[in-house]
Amino acid sequence: MGTAKRTTLADAVARFTRDGMSIAIGLALEPAIPFAFAHELIRQRRRDLELIGPISDVLFDQLIGAGCVRRVTAAWVGNVSAGLGHCYRRALEQGVPRRIEVRDHSNFTIAQALLAGAIGAPFIPTRTLLGSDIPRANGTFRESVSPFDGTTVLLVPAVLPDLAVIACQRADEEGNAQLVGPWGISREGALAAREVVVLAERVVPRREISSAPNLTLVPGTKVVAVVEEPFACHPSPLQGAYPRDHEFFHEYHRATRTREGFDAWLADWVTAVPDRAAYLAKLAPRWPP
Amino acid sequence: MGTAKRTTLADAVARFTRDGMSIAIGLALEPAIPFAFAHELIRQRRRDLELIGPISDVLFDQLIGAGCVRRVTAAWVGNVSAGLGHCYRRALEQGVPRRIEVRDHSNFTIAQALLAGAIGAPFIPTRTLLGSDIPRANGTFRESVSPFDGTTVLLVPAVLPDLAVIACQRADEEGNAQLVGPWGISREGALAAREVVVLAERVVPRREISSAPNLTLVPGTKVVAVVEEPFACHPSPLQGAYPRDHEFFHEYHRATRTREGFDAWLADWVTAVPDRAAYLAKLAPRWPP
Amino acid sequence: MIDVSAGELMVAQAAREIRDGEKVFVGMRLPLIAFVVAKRTHAPNAVGLFELGLVRDEPAAELLYTMGDTANVDGAMWCGPMLDVMGMLQRGDVEAGFIGGAEVDRHGNLNTTAIGGERQRPAVALPGSGGGADIASLAKRLIVIMPHDRRRLVERVSFITSPGYGDGPGWRERVGLPRGGPSVLITTLGVFRFVDGEAVLETYHPTASLDEVRASTGWEPKLARDVRATELPSGEVLDIIRGYDPKGFWTRRET
Amino acid sequence: MIDVSAGELMVAQAAREIRDGEKVFVGMRLPLIAFVVAKRTHAPNAVGLFELGLVRDEPAAELLYTMGDTANVDGAMWCGPMLDVMGMLQRGDVEAGFIGGAEVDRHGNLNTTAIGGERQRPAVALPGSGGGADIASLAKRLIVIMPHDRRRLVERVSFITSPGYGDGPGWRERVGLPRGGPSVLITTLGVFRFVDGEAVLETYHPTASLDEVRASTGWEPKLARDVRATELPSGEVLDIIRGYDPKGFWTRRET
């Protein structure tokens, strides 16, 4: 097996993302959020993206504020420990920097939508959200009746992302990616996607992967690019590698209350920073802790 | 947390099984089959059981031959490396030692039936088995049309076993069970069941479990009994502990061609053997290898 | 006055809502601390489920800012897919769950989606459901925690993110929800118990008053026959709360 | 005569059916050895999927008696739930799969369930589908391997466990199957290729003859215009087969 999948983050974003595509990212919920990937999307000025995920902590907020996003298919967009996401609010309330569409989900329905995609089912029937206004707002669900017991069910149709981005502790050069810690909907999202990009804290020899194959979240057969990118998830945590940088989230919250504040933050931490190494140099010495 | 769940195999079978119940067992397919549990079911003369599983290698065959079984809900019953299951054949073809009912599944539909049970969905829609005679033979599926794209789907209703039996390498005293190797439909089966009994090669302190919680197949909250029973899966393999005893399967195949042969085999290896320790003593020195 | 914050009172009350041996969707913020209190006092066998894919029966060793903090994984008994945890919830294996909201109405319906305007162009965009709507739909018992003012406790929420009792008794059954509904609404000012699908004021916090509760509620609240002051947390409970959140990050934040 | 067993001929032909880079449901018995041959000759980038929950791109280091043997887990790249592997199959991510059967008909339908009588009281009870019916339903291409005699190659199977082309062209689409169907039937006597939903004899093994194939088939088989003898395995291929199964457990067993 070759090493054709091993590449840099900039190359992976250049080759495997395009304007208008749907990207599932931040699938483990609060941990293992591939912020490095989002920042590179912003630097490469991708536009009209559909973001798919459960919650995203501030990753979705940043991409929305940077004008990369057309639609958010998610259960929650904000800043988990600080509160609201200011860019998300500005986009929805004022159309700043552009209007976005929201396709509302709950965590469970987006999980089921990606499960359906992962196993090739057209939909999954559920009893969550009956009576909620989310199904009406979402517009893609159907209410139905179970032919087995006559009870009401909500049918959640499959979601099939063009791309899923997975950050993890280790992967081999074929993309066999191992994630330790909560998986959230990472596996469903990766298996539902057409292609997967893996950001690994360490790229390791196959024998390290095959010594514990139960930890492999997604087999390399789905993976098109493997990037070794240490600290790719900062400020979110990666189990066994680094903790969450709570203060960074709170600073972001304070700094981005205004559009000008966000633009300054973005210039400071993303657009004026060529790559993750420079970002980490800028963080030092405060981080890693 | 107490140690009230820790017990012996005989006690677990006495307290948590009863005539007529449905038991999901052998859920990892060829490996990690809890033969020790099946033998104790036979010794305690449980009757009218419904067995639920994908394939079972010869575990289902033995329980059928011993007259414990009323119904088999499965994808396959036989002897994986040797061929047919003679007891299964005798039961179906001749009603010997008693008639049994078969509820036909494929591996994928029984997986989906238990997935539905595990996540509390009434059914899972699938495209497998369209055109097969299995749905008609099974009788519980419904053909339907996806309201999203008008395509035909088969609806597989949830299966909810009364009990699931899981064999694994290690578990703590609360029943947090960690299985290394292929999981087959073990997790779906355990989560779909009302109660779970765990047979662990080793019962370990909590800290060993929580050092790698991604390997926990089922949380202890579902588990009613934890039995430390080394070599509980012989002649099937348990990864990292012992290999498959191929010859034992082939001997069983040869020995059980007739009902008298099976009865002799059963007396020799099960009913005249008080417990797993005696079984292992009988196997020595040929096994463990 | 009384040296107890509203956050601490809420945590203490929330802890009382957890029964021993229960499986509870803990969520984050105040409920997370309530779980710690319950575990260390009357409910040592309670088990916490976290929707991102964690089950644990010992609280994390340090204060959590999110359920995904590394400290919440250390010592977990199970770690894996959200689907399995949500599956347990949908099956009916989970006794109770905590959620908060931006708006709640007298029937316990919660809005965390948007206020005013159209959904795609709201006056105020809120973060959304997360797992809240799932817990509200599927847990056997829902415990609601939120700040108390007239903009939040409203006659009718403008969007039902997390279903309570809809428009009253029988509604959950009619829409097809399999079980559950809010059992209690704990606010910065008091505690409402749901009776026949409607919030009934059971206690007002000693930091507040009955009049303040009435003035801050967007409907005329029903009062329990024996409406009274909320029981103060014991010294032991306050010690646990303050030991776990020494800076008051969650228990003394502005709401 | 020729010192090649029918099993070895079948393995060699089965290996030819695997293309480089494909994801293949390998199953067990002869196909497992075919996967080894393909990997070591023309298809070094083929990946094997095993329905019990394994994905691997190197064959196991020793002969497997079942796909769950410990040697098949050692060196695997992925190990976990069957549902994920079957899910890849249903999504259409799997190019090919192998299955066998007790009966096959001219349209490639397979029976592994029961022969004669009622389903609940058959004349002969067979083990059942296992994953065979799923592979037949959902793989892009199905490779069928089985012993050849008139009781097995029948005009019409008595029970369709694994759907082939039903009663002919268009049937799979009509019943709702998303793709696939048998591409080839490899027997102990020859190789049939499916054309317009019907098995056409492409080659007969040099260990057999055209007449023997005809006499052993339960229908009058269509013959390819250039029907010919099956290509013998090269010395390299035979070495791989015999190196992997030195005792001929699978390649020389009585069928």
PDB file of C-alpha atoms in Angstrom, chain A residues 58-280:
ATOM      1  CA  VAL A  58     -17.428  27.733  17.941  1.00  0.00           C
ATOM      2  CA  LEU A  59     -16.194  26.093  14.741  1.00  0.00           C
ATOM      3  CA  PHE A  60     -19.455  26.666  12.901  1.00  0.00           C
ATOM      4  CA  ASP A  61     -19.589  30.196  14.312  1.00  0.00           C
ATOM      5  CA  GLN A  62     -16.165  30.980  12.848  1.00  0.00           C
ATOM      6  CA  LEU A  63     -16.948  29.614   9.402  1.00  0.00           C
ATOM      7  CA  ILE A  64     -20.243  31.514   9.378  1.00  0.00           C
ATOM      8  CA  GLY A  65     -18.549  34.730  10.453  1.00  0.00           C
ATOM      9  CA  ALA A  66     -15.934  34.288   7.733  1.00  0.00           C
ATOM     10  CA  GLY A  67     -18.676  34.070   5.115  1.00  0.00           C
ATOM     11  CA  CYS A  68     -17.986  30.493   4.066  1.00  0.00           C
ATOM     12  CA  VAL A  69     -21.415  29.069   4.858  1.00  0.00           C
ATOM     13  CA  ARG A  70     -24.673  28.753   2.943  1.00  0.00           C
ATOM     14  CA  ARG A  71     -26.484  26.292   5.201  1.00  0.00           C
ATOM     15  CA  VAL A  72     -26.108  24.814   8.657  1.00  0.00           C
ATOM     16  CA  THR A  73     -27.598  21.359   9.230  1.00  0.00           C
ATOM     17  CA  ALA A  74     -27.137  21.022  12.971  1.00  0.00           C
ATOM     18  CA  ALA A  75     -28.682  20.661  16.395  1.00  0.00           C
ATOM     19  CA  TRP A  76     -26.949  23.591  18.084  1.00  0.00           C
ATOM     20  CA  VAL A  77     -24.633  26.424  17.142  1.00  0.00           C
ATOM     21  CA  GLY A  78     -22.964  28.445  19.859  1.00  0.00           C
ATOM     22  CA  ASN A  79     -20.121  28.531  22.344  1.00  0.00           C
ATOM     23  CA  VAL A  80     -20.572  25.700  24.802  1.00  0.00           C
ATOM     24  CA  SER A  81     -18.993  27.138  27.924  1.00  0.00           C
ATOM     25  CA  ALA A  82     -19.562  30.824  27.122  1.00  0.00           C
ATOM     26  CA  GLY A  83     -23.052  30.933  25.636  1.00  0.00           C
ATOM     27  CA  LEU A  84     -24.241  32.266  22.322  1.00  0.00           C
ATOM     28  CA  GLY A  85     -22.362  32.314  19.044  1.00  0.00           C
ATOM     29  CA  HIS A  86     -22.259  35.911  17.944  1.00  0.00           C
ATOM     30  CA  CYS A  87     -21.520  35.258  14.267  1.00  0.00           C
ATOM     31  CA  TYR A  88     -24.369  32.763  14.053  1.00  0.00           C
ATOM     32  CA  ARG A  89     -26.712  35.345  15.559  1.00  0.00           C
ATOM     33  CA  ARG A  90     -25.565  38.104  13.220  1.00  0.00           C
ATOM     34  CA  ALA A  91     -25.956  35.877  10.196  1.00  0.00           C
ATOM     35  CA  LEU A  92     -29.455  34.743  11.096  1.00  0.00           C
ATOM     36  CA  GLU A  93     -30.760  37.972  12.579  1.00  0.00           C
ATOM     37  CA  GLN A  94     -29.117  40.475  10.242  1.00  0.00           C
ATOM     38  CA  GLY A  95     -27.758  38.520   7.292  1.00  0.00           C
ATOM     39  CA  VAL A  96     -24.226  39.577   8.257  1.00  0.00           C
ATOM     40  CA  PRO A  97     -21.840  38.824   6.617  1.00  0.00           C
ATOM     41  CA  ARG A  98     -24.399  36.899   4.567  1.00  0.00           C
ATOM     42  CA  ARG A  99     -27.708  35.124   5.044  1.00  0.00           C
ATOM     43  CA  ILE A 100     -27.558  31.517   5.974  1.00  0.00           C
ATOM     44  CA  GLU A 101     -30.158  28.813   6.031  1.00  0.00           C
ATOM     45  CA  VAL A 102     -30.645  26.639   9.117  1.00  0.00           C
ATOM     46  CA  ARG A 103     -31.866  23.081   8.841  1.00  0.00           C
ATOM     47  CA  ASP A 104     -32.834  22.302  12.428  1.00  0.00           C
ATOM     48  CA  HIS A 105     -32.070  18.969  14.008  1.00  0.00           C
ATOM     49  CA  SER A 106     -31.708  17.594  17.487  1.00  0.00           C
ATOM     50  CA  ASN A 107     -28.578  15.704  18.419  1.00  0.00           C
ATOM     51  CA  PHE A 108     -30.484  12.445  18.102  1.00  0.00           C
ATOM     52  CA  THR A 109     -32.038  13.202  14.728  1.00  0.00           C
ATOM     53  CA  ILE A 110     -28.758  14.270  13.147  1.00  0.00           C
ATOM     54  CA  ALA A 111     -27.245  11.085  14.581  1.00  0.00           C
ATOM     55  CA  GLN A 112     -30.025   9.056  12.993  1.00  0.00           C
ATOM     56  CA  ALA A 113     -29.777  10.918   9.686  1.00  0.00           C
ATOM     57  CA  LEU A 114     -26.088  10.060   9.483  1.00  0.00           C
ATOM     58  CA  LEU A 115     -26.737   6.508  10.673  1.00  0.00           C
ATOM     59  CA  ALA A 116     -29.162   6.125   7.787  1.00  0.00           C
ATOM     60  CA  GLY A 117     -26.495   7.472   5.455  1.00  0.00           C
ATOM     61  CA  ALA A 118     -23.881   5.173   6.949  1.00  0.00           C
ATOM     62  CA  ILE A 119     -25.901   2.000   6.517  1.00  0.00           C
ATOM     63  CA  GLY A 120     -27.550   2.955   3.252  1.00  0.00           C
ATOM     64  CA  ALA A 121     -31.057   3.167   4.688  1.00  0.00           C
ATOM     65  CA  PRO A 122     -33.369   5.819   3.228  1.00  0.00           C
ATOM     66  CA  PHE A 123     -34.513   6.885   6.694  1.00  0.00           C
ATOM     67  CA  ILE A 124     -34.685   5.930  10.362  1.00  0.00           C
ATOM     68  CA  PRO A 125     -37.974   6.061  12.258  1.00  0.00           C
ATOM     69  CA  THR A 126     -37.914   7.736  15.654  1.00  0.00           C
ATOM     70  CA  ARG A 127     -40.182   8.967  18.426  1.00  0.00           C
ATOM     71  CA  THR A 128     -38.089  11.955  19.367  1.00  0.00           C
ATOM     72  CA  LEU A 129     -39.313  15.445  18.433  1.00  0.00           C
ATOM     73  CA  LEU A 130     -42.961  14.432  18.168  1.00  0.00           C
ATOM     74  CA  GLY A 131     -44.754  17.593  19.245  1.00  0.00           C
ATOM     75  CA  SER A 132     -41.648  19.720  18.762  1.00  0.00           C
ATOM     76  CA  ASP A 133     -41.627  22.502  16.157  1.00  0.00           C
ATOM     77  CA  ILE A 134     -38.265  21.267  14.862  1.00  0.00           C
ATOM     78  CA  PRO A 135     -39.729  18.856  12.268  1.00  0.00           C
ATOM     79  CA  ARG A 136     -41.764  21.676  10.714  1.00  0.00           C
ATOM     80  CA  ALA A 137     -38.743  23.990  10.723  1.00  0.00           C
ATOM     81  CA  ASN A 138     -36.497  21.308   9.278  1.00  0.00           C
ATOM     82  CA  GLY A 139     -38.886  20.486   6.480  1.00  0.00           C
ATOM     83  CA  THR A 140     -37.262  17.211   5.428  1.00  0.00           C
ATOM     84  CA  PHE A 141     -38.804  14.856   8.007  1.00  0.00           C
ATOM     85  CA  ARG A 142     -42.075  12.994   7.499  1.00  0.00           C
ATOM     86  CA  GLU A 143     -44.515  11.898  10.132  1.00  0.00           C
ATOM     87  CA  SER A 144     -45.784   8.383   9.616  1.00  0.00           C
ATOM     88  CA  VAL A 145     -47.403   5.465  11.391  1.00  0.00           C
ATOM     89  CA  SER A 146     -45.582   2.279  12.297  1.00  0.00           C
ATOM     90  CA  PRO A 147     -47.301  -0.585  10.486  1.00  0.00           C
ATOM     91  CA  PHE A 148     -46.313  -2.844  13.362  1.00  0.00           C
ATOM     92  CA  ASP A 149     -48.135  -1.160  16.213  1.00  0.00           C
ATOM     93  CA  GLY A 150     -49.962   1.841  14.790  1.00  0.00           C
ATOM     94  CA  THR A 151     -47.915   4.344  16.771  1.00  0.00           C
ATOM     95  CA  THR A 152     -46.754   7.672  15.365  1.00  0.00           C
ATOM     96  CA  VAL A 153     -43.168   7.836  14.164  1.00  0.00           C
ATOM     97  CA  LEU A 154     -41.061  10.564  12.682  1.00  0.00           C
ATOM     98  CA  LEU A 155     -39.025   9.442   9.668  1.00  0.00           C
ATOM     99  CA  VAL A 156     -35.602  11.085   9.568  1.00  0.00           C
ATOM    100  CA  PRO A 157     -34.155  10.912   6.046  1.00  0.00           C
ATOM    101  CA  ALA A 158     -30.531   9.983   5.412  1.00  0.00           C
ATOM    102  CA  VAL A 159     -27.960  12.753   5.285  1.00  0.00           C
ATOM    103  CA  LEU A 160     -25.031  12.037   2.966  1.00  0.00           C
ATOM    104  CA  PRO A 161     -22.228  14.571   3.392  1.00  0.00           C
ATOM    105  CA  ASP A 162     -19.842  15.108   0.518  1.00  0.00           C
ATOM    106  CA  LEU A 163     -16.998  15.088   2.997  1.00  0.00           C
ATOM    107  CA  ALA A 164     -16.445  14.220   6.639  1.00  0.00           C
ATOM    108  CA  VAL A 165     -13.486  15.577   8.584  1.00  0.00           C
ATOM    109  CA  ILE A 166     -12.242  13.509  11.499  1.00  0.00           C
ATOM    110  CA  ALA A 167      -9.608  14.540  14.019  1.00  0.00           C
ATOM    111  CA  CYS A 168      -8.086  11.772  16.077  1.00  0.00           C
ATOM    112  CA  GLN A 169      -5.091  10.693  18.105  1.00  0.00           C
ATOM    113  CA  ARG A 170      -3.577   8.404  15.513  1.00  0.00           C
ATOM    114  CA  ALA A 171      -3.982   7.078  12.011  1.00  0.00           C
ATOM    115  CA  ASP A 172      -1.838   5.114   9.618  1.00  0.00           C
ATOM    116  CA  GLU A 173      -0.903   6.274   6.157  1.00  0.00           C
ATOM    117  CA  GLU A 174      -3.949   4.576   4.659  1.00  0.00           C
ATOM    118  CA  GLY A 175      -6.227   6.592   6.911  1.00  0.00           C
ATOM    119  CA  ASN A 176      -7.243   3.937   9.396  1.00  0.00           C
ATOM    120  CA  ALA A 177      -8.139   6.421  12.107  1.00  0.00           C
ATOM    121  CA  GLN A 178      -8.328   5.680  15.807  1.00  0.00           C
ATOM    122  CA  LEU A 179     -10.205   7.982  18.127  1.00  0.00           C
ATOM    123  CA  VAL A 180     -10.006   7.545  21.882  1.00  0.00           C
ATOM    124  CA  GLY A 181     -12.700   9.298  23.859  1.00  0.00           C
ATOM    125  CA  PRO A 182     -16.348   9.976  23.087  1.00  0.00           C
ATOM    126  CA  TRP A 183     -17.209   9.308  19.455  1.00  0.00           C
ATOM    127  CA  GLY A 184     -20.425  11.329  19.322  1.00  0.00           C
ATOM    128  CA  ILE A 185     -21.578  10.781  15.761  1.00  0.00           C
ATOM    129  CA  SER A 186     -18.108  10.581  14.243  1.00  0.00           C
ATOM    130  CA  ARG A 187     -18.392   7.069  12.943  1.00  0.00           C
ATOM    131  CA  GLU A 188     -21.845   7.522  11.486  1.00  0.00           C
ATOM    132  CA  GLY A 189     -20.741  10.776   9.859  1.00  0.00           C
ATOM    133  CA  ALA A 190     -17.571   9.296   8.410  1.00  0.00           C
ATOM    134  CA  LEU A 191     -19.346   6.232   7.053  1.00  0.00           C
ATOM    135  CA  ALA A 192     -22.188   8.334   5.637  1.00  0.00           C
ATOM    136  CA  ALA A 193     -19.825  10.680   3.790  1.00  0.00           C
ATOM    137  CA  ARG A 194     -18.598  10.148   0.277  1.00  0.00           C
ATOM    138  CA  GLU A 195     -15.021  10.910   1.330  1.00  0.00           C
ATOM    139  CA  VAL A 196     -13.177  11.385   4.602  1.00  0.00           C
ATOM    140  CA  VAL A 197     -10.196  13.543   5.519  1.00  0.00           C
ATOM    141  CA  VAL A 198      -8.320  12.521   8.661  1.00  0.00           C
ATOM    142  CA  LEU A 199      -6.307  14.888  10.854  1.00  0.00           C
ATOM    143  CA  ALA A 200      -4.153  12.796  13.145  1.00  0.00           C
ATOM    144  CA  GLU A 201      -2.139  13.946  16.095  1.00  0.00           C
ATOM    145  CA  ARG A 202       0.347  11.282  14.996  1.00  0.00           C
ATOM    146  CA  VAL A 203       0.622   9.209  11.845  1.00  0.00           C
ATOM    147  CA  VAL A 204       1.754   5.803  13.018  1.00  0.00           C
ATOM    148  CA  PRO A 205       2.844   2.529  11.450  1.00  0.00           C
ATOM    149  CA  ARG A 206       0.131   0.060  10.561  1.00  0.00           C
ATOM    150  CA  ARG A 207       1.190  -2.271  13.341  1.00  0.00           C
ATOM    151  CA  GLU A 208       0.135   0.311  15.937  1.00  0.00           C
ATOM    152  CA  ILE A 209      -3.319   0.423  14.377  1.00  0.00           C
ATOM    153  CA  SER A 210      -3.674  -3.306  13.990  1.00  0.00           C
ATOM    154  CA  SER A 211      -2.593  -3.868  17.580  1.00  0.00           C
ATOM    155  CA  ALA A 212      -5.955  -2.413  18.658  1.00  0.00           C
ATOM    156  CA  PRO A 213      -8.282  -2.484  15.637  1.00  0.00           C
ATOM    157  CA  ASN A 214     -11.367  -2.051  17.829  1.00  0.00           C
ATOM    158  CA  LEU A 215     -10.388   1.601  18.192  1.00  0.00           C
ATOM    159  CA  THR A 216     -10.453   2.256  14.443  1.00  0.00           C
ATOM    160  CA  LEU A 217     -13.321   4.661  13.880  1.00  0.00           C
ATOM    161  CA  VAL A 218     -13.277   4.563  10.118  1.00  0.00           C
ATOM    162  CA  PRO A 219     -11.425   2.173   7.824  1.00  0.00           C
ATOM    163  CA  GLY A 220      -8.923   3.726   5.463  1.00  0.00           C
ATOM    164  CA  THR A 221     -11.007   2.599   2.505  1.00  0.00           C
ATOM    165  CA  LYS A 222     -13.156   5.721   2.943  1.00  0.00           C
ATOM    166  CA  VAL A 223     -10.261   8.096   3.527  1.00  0.00           C
ATOM    167  CA  VAL A 224      -8.795  10.283   0.779  1.00  0.00           C
ATOM    168  CA  ALA A 225      -6.261  12.289   2.791  1.00  0.00           C
ATOM    169  CA  VAL A 226      -4.290  11.799   5.978  1.00  0.00           C
ATOM    170  CA  VAL A 227      -2.727  14.843   7.604  1.00  0.00           C
ATOM    171  CA  GLU A 228      -0.450  14.713  10.596  1.00  0.00           C
ATOM    172  CA  GLU A 229      -1.363  17.934  12.381  1.00  0.00           C
ATOM    173  CA  PRO A 230      -0.492  18.103  16.067  1.00  0.00           C
ATOM    174  CA  PHE A 231      -2.885  20.167  18.192  1.00  0.00           C
ATOM    175  CA  ALA A 232      -5.292  20.382  15.259  1.00  0.00           C
ATOM    176  CA  CYS A 233      -8.245  20.587  17.636  1.00  0.00           C
ATOM    177  CA  HIS A 234      -7.141  23.468  19.883  1.00  0.00           C
ATOM    178  CA  PRO A 235      -9.008  25.015  21.685  1.00  0.00           C
ATOM    179  CA  SER A 236     -11.124  21.842  21.920  1.00  0.00           C
ATOM    180  CA  PRO A 237      -9.606  18.873  23.728  1.00  0.00           C
ATOM    181  CA  LEU A 238      -8.170  15.618  22.411  1.00  0.00           C
ATOM    182  CA  GLN A 239      -8.207  12.850  24.993  1.00  0.00           C
ATOM    183  CA  GLY A 240      -4.757  11.803  26.151  1.00  0.00           C
ATOM    184  CA  ALA A 241      -3.152  14.573  24.126  1.00  0.00           C
ATOM    185  CA  TYR A 242      -4.328  17.924  25.458  1.00  0.00           C
ATOM    186  CA  PRO A 243      -7.193  19.443  27.454  1.00  0.00           C
ATOM    187  CA  ARG A 244      -9.758  22.035  26.448  1.00  0.00           C
ATOM    188  CA  ASP A 245      -8.509  25.618  26.484  1.00  0.00           C
ATOM    189  CA  HIS A 246     -11.566  27.067  28.192  1.00  0.00           C
ATOM    190  CA  GLU A 247     -10.183  30.587  28.357  1.00  0.00           C
ATOM    191  CA  PHE A 248      -9.635  30.668  24.610  1.00  0.00           C
ATOM    192  CA  PHE A 249     -13.337  30.012  24.092  1.00  0.00           C
ATOM    193  CA  HIS A 250     -14.251  32.745  26.560  1.00  0.00           C
ATOM    194  CA  GLU A 251     -11.861  35.208  24.938  1.00  0.00           C
ATOM    195  CA  TYR A 252     -13.388  34.405  21.568  1.00  0.00           C
ATOM    196  CA  HIS A 253     -16.834  35.062  23.031  1.00  0.00           C
ATOM    197  CA  ARG A 254     -15.806  38.459  24.354  1.00  0.00           C
ATOM    198  CA  ALA A 255     -13.830  39.416  21.254  1.00  0.00           C
ATOM    199  CA  THR A 256     -16.537  38.626  18.712  1.00  0.00           C
ATOM    200  CA  ARG A 257     -19.519  40.527  20.132  1.00  0.00           C
ATOM    201  CA  THR A 258     -19.306  42.891  17.167  1.00  0.00           C
ATOM    202  CA  ARG A 259     -18.632  42.178  13.542  1.00  0.00           C
ATOM    203  CA  GLU A 260     -15.523  44.352  13.723  1.00  0.00           C
ATOM    204  CA  GLY A 261     -14.387  42.412  16.766  1.00  0.00           C
ATOM    205  CA  PHE A 262     -14.821  39.148  14.902  1.00  0.00           C
ATOM    206  CA  ASP A 263     -12.991  40.438  11.838  1.00  0.00           C
ATOM    207  CA  ALA A 264     -10.085  41.487  14.016  1.00  0.00           C
ATOM    208  CA  TRP A 265     -10.087  38.133  15.800  1.00  0.00           C
ATOM    209  CA  LEU A 266     -10.153  36.306  12.465  1.00  0.00           C
ATOM    210  CA  ALA A 267      -7.282  38.345  11.062  1.00  0.00           C
ATOM    211  CA  ASP A 268      -5.317  37.801  14.214  1.00  0.00           C
ATOM    212  CA  TRP A 269      -5.838  34.051  14.617  1.00  0.00           C
ATOM    213  CA  VAL A 270      -6.637  32.764  11.143  1.00  0.00           C
ATOM    214  CA  THR A 271      -6.071  34.812   8.019  1.00  0.00           C
ATOM    215  CA  ALA A 272      -2.767  36.359   9.113  1.00  0.00           C
ATOM    216  CA  VAL A 273      -1.541  32.968  10.298  1.00  0.00           C
ATOM    217  CA  PRO A 274      -0.147  30.850   7.469  1.00  0.00           C
ATOM    218  CA  ASP A 275      -0.553  27.449   9.056  1.00  0.00           C
ATOM    219  CA  ARG A 276      -1.064  25.498  12.259  1.00  0.00           C
ATOM    220  CA  ALA A 277       2.590  25.704  13.225  1.00  0.00           C
ATOM    221  CA  ALA A 278       2.405  29.495  13.165  1.00  0.00           C
ATOM    222  CA  TYR A 279      -0.834  29.375  15.157  1.00  0.00           C
ATOM    223  CA  LEU A 280       0.855  27.243  17.787  1.00  0.00           C
TER     224      LEU A 280
END
